[in-house]
CSV table of C-alpha atoms in Angstrom, one decimal:
chain,number,residue,atom,x,y,z
J,1413,MET,CA,85.5,-145.7,205.3
J,1414,GLY,CA,85.0,-142.6,203.0
J,1415,ARG,CA,85.4,-140.6,206.1
J,1416,ASN,CA,88.7,-140.9,206.0
J,1417,LEU,CA,90.5,-141.6,203.0
J,1418,GLY,CA,88.4,-137.8,202.7
J,1419,ALA,CA,90.1,-137.3,206.3
J,1420,GLY,CA,94.0,-138.6,204.5
J,1421,PHE,CA,93.2,-136.1,201.2
J,1422,ALA,CA,92.3,-133.6,203.7
J,1423,GLY,CA,95.2,-133.8,206.0
J,1424,VAL,CA,97.5,-134.0,203.7
J,1425,VAL,CA,96.3,-130.8,201.4
J,1426,ILE,CA,96.4,-129.0,204.8
J,1427,ALA,CA,99.7,-129.8,205.5
J,1428,GLY,CA,100.6,-128.3,202.2
J,1429,LEU,CA,99.0,-125.2,202.2
J,1430,LEU,CA,100.6,-125.0,205.6
J,1431,VAL,CA,104.0,-125.2,204.6
J,1432,TRP,CA,103.5,-122.9,201.4
J,1433,VAL,CA,102.2,-119.7,203.7
J,1434,VAL,CA,104.5,-120.7,206.1
J,1435,GLU,CA,106.8,-120.7,204.1
J,1436,MET,CA,106.1,-117.5,202.3
J,1437,ILE,CA,106.2,-116.3,205.4
J,1438,GLY,CA,109.8,-116.8,206.3
J,1439,HIS,CA,110.5,-115.0,202.6
J,1440,SER,CA,108.7,-112.0,203.4
J,1441,ILE,CA,111.1,-111.5,206.6
J,1442,PHE,CA,114.7,-113.1,204.8
J,1443,PRO,CA,114.3,-111.7,201.6
J,1444,VAL,CA,116.1,-114.7,199.2
J,1445,PRO,CA,119.1,-112.2,197.7
J,1446,GLU,CA,118.5,-111.7,193.7
J,1447,GLY,CA,119.9,-114.1,191.6
J,1448,PRO,CA,120.4,-116.8,194.3
J,1449,ASP,CA,123.4,-119.8,193.5
J,1450,PHE,CA,121.9,-122.3,194.8
J,1451,SER,CA,124.8,-124.7,194.4
J,1452,ASP,CA,125.9,-122.8,197.4
J,1453,ILE,CA,122.8,-122.9,199.7
J,1454,GLU,CA,124.5,-122.1,202.4
J,1455,ALA,CA,125.4,-118.3,201.3
J,1456,LEU,CA,121.5,-117.9,201.8
J,1457,PRO,CA,120.3,-116.0,205.0
J,1458,ILE,CA,120.3,-118.9,207.6
J,1459,GLY,CA,116.9,-117.4,208.2
J,1460,ALA,CA,115.4,-118.4,205.3
J,1461,LEU,CA,117.1,-121.9,205.6
J,1462,LEU,CA,115.0,-122.0,209.4
J,1463,ALA,CA,111.7,-120.5,208.0
J,1464,VAL,CA,111.6,-123.5,205.6
J,1465,VAL,CA,112.4,-126.1,208.4
J,1466,VAL,CA,109.8,-124.4,210.7
J,1467,ALA,CA,107.3,-125.0,207.6
J,1468,TRP,CA,107.9,-128.6,207.9
J,1469,THR,CA,106.9,-129.0,210.8
J,1470,VAL,CA,104.3,-126.5,211.3
J,1471,GLY,CA,102.7,-128.4,208.8
J,1472,ALA,CA,103.0,-131.2,210.4
J,1473,ILE,CA,101.7,-130.6,213.3
J,1474,GLY,CA,98.6,-129.1,211.4
J,1475,GLY,CA,97.4,-131.4,208.9
J,1476,THR,CA,98.1,-134.8,211.4
J,1477,PHE,CA,95.9,-132.4,213.9
J,1478,ALA,CA,93.1,-131.8,210.7
J,1479,ALA,CA,93.5,-135.5,209.9
J,1480,CYS,CA,92.8,-137.0,213.3
J,1481,ARG,CA,90.1,-135.1,214.4
J,1482,ILE,CA,87.6,-135.9,210.4
J,1483,ALA,CA,88.8,-139.2,210.9
J,1484,THR,CA,87.3,-142.1,212.5
J,1485,ALA,CA,90.7,-144.7,211.7
J,1486,PRO,CA,92.9,-144.9,214.2
J,1487,PRO,CA,95.1,-141.7,214.0
J,1488,TYR,CA,98.8,-143.2,214.2
J,1489,ILE,CA,97.5,-144.0,210.3
J,1490,TYR,CA,97.4,-140.1,209.9
J,1491,ALA,CA,100.4,-139.9,211.8
J,1492,ILE,CA,102.2,-142.1,208.6
J,1493,LEU,CA,100.5,-141.1,206.3
J,1494,VAL,CA,100.7,-137.1,206.3
J,1495,GLY,CA,104.5,-137.3,207.9
J,1496,GLY,CA,105.8,-139.3,205.2
J,1497,PHE,CA,104.6,-137.2,202.5
J,1498,ILE,CA,106.1,-134.5,204.1
J,1499,LEU,CA,109.2,-136.3,204.3
J,1500,LEU,CA,108.9,-136.9,200.5
J,1501,GLY,CA,108.9,-133.7,199.5
J,1502,ILE,CA,111.8,-132.9,202.0
J,1503,GLY,CA,113.4,-135.8,200.2
J,1504,PHE,CA,112.2,-134.8,196.6
J,1505,MET,CA,113.8,-131.2,197.4
J,1506,LEU,CA,117.5,-132.0,199.3
J,1507,SER,CA,117.4,-134.5,196.1
J,1508,ILE,CA,117.3,-131.3,193.7
J,1509,ILE,CA,119.1,-128.3,196.0
J,1510,PRO,CA,121.6,-129.7,197.9
J,1511,HIS,CA,121.2,-128.3,201.4
J,1512,PRO,CA,123.1,-127.7,205.1
J,1513,THR,CA,123.4,-131.4,206.9
J,1514,TRP,CA,121.6,-129.9,209.5
J,1515,MET,CA,118.9,-129.1,207.8
J,1516,ALA,CA,118.2,-131.8,206.9
J,1517,VAL,CA,118.8,-133.5,210.0
J,1518,THR,CA,116.0,-130.6,211.6
J,1519,GLY,CA,114.3,-131.2,208.8
J,1520,VAL,CA,113.6,-135.0,208.7
J,1521,VAL,CA,113.0,-134.4,212.8
J,1522,GLY,CA,110.6,-132.1,212.9
J,1523,THR,CA,108.5,-133.7,210.1
J,1524,ILE,CA,108.3,-136.9,212.4
J,1525,VAL,CA,108.0,-134.8,216.2
J,1526,GLY,CA,104.9,-132.4,214.5
J,1527,ALA,CA,103.2,-135.9,212.8
J,1528,TRP,CA,103.5,-137.4,216.4
J,1529,LEU,CA,102.4,-133.7,217.5
J,1530,GLY,CA,99.6,-133.3,215.7
J,1531,MET,CA,98.1,-136.9,216.7
J,1532,PHE,CA,98.6,-136.2,220.0
J,1533,LEU,CA,97.5,-132.8,220.3
J,1534,ALA,CA,94.2,-133.9,218.7
J,1535,GLY,CA,93.6,-136.6,221.4
J,1536,LYS,CA,91.4,-138.8,219.6
J,1537,LYS,CA,92.1,-142.4,220.9
J,1538,ALA,CA,92.2,-145.4,218.1
J,1539,PRO,CA,88.4,-147.2,218.6
J,1540,ALA,CA,88.1,-150.2,219.9
J,1541,GLU,CA,88.1,-154.1,218.3
């Protein structure tokens, strides 16, 4: 049980770190202008917005993959856990800063697909009951 709890914790932490790293890379490639007006987020470079969506997806893939590889519990638990945490973060960001609709939709879909892909790539089957 401890291993499975640790796997869930590790998956969420790894997902968060991956989101942070990919967002930092995206912001270095597509710098945000000085004093951005977040009430008009569509004025930001499209690459900066895409980098955030990519970060959410990469975080879901990597965090779920890591958790599934560590855990002995059924992998879908970690896809739901890690994907759920990222979706909570997306929901929070969407509630405090207005985002284009395309970004909200692709972020949610990318996270769900990413969590599934991370589980699939981990290649573990649920233990026999």
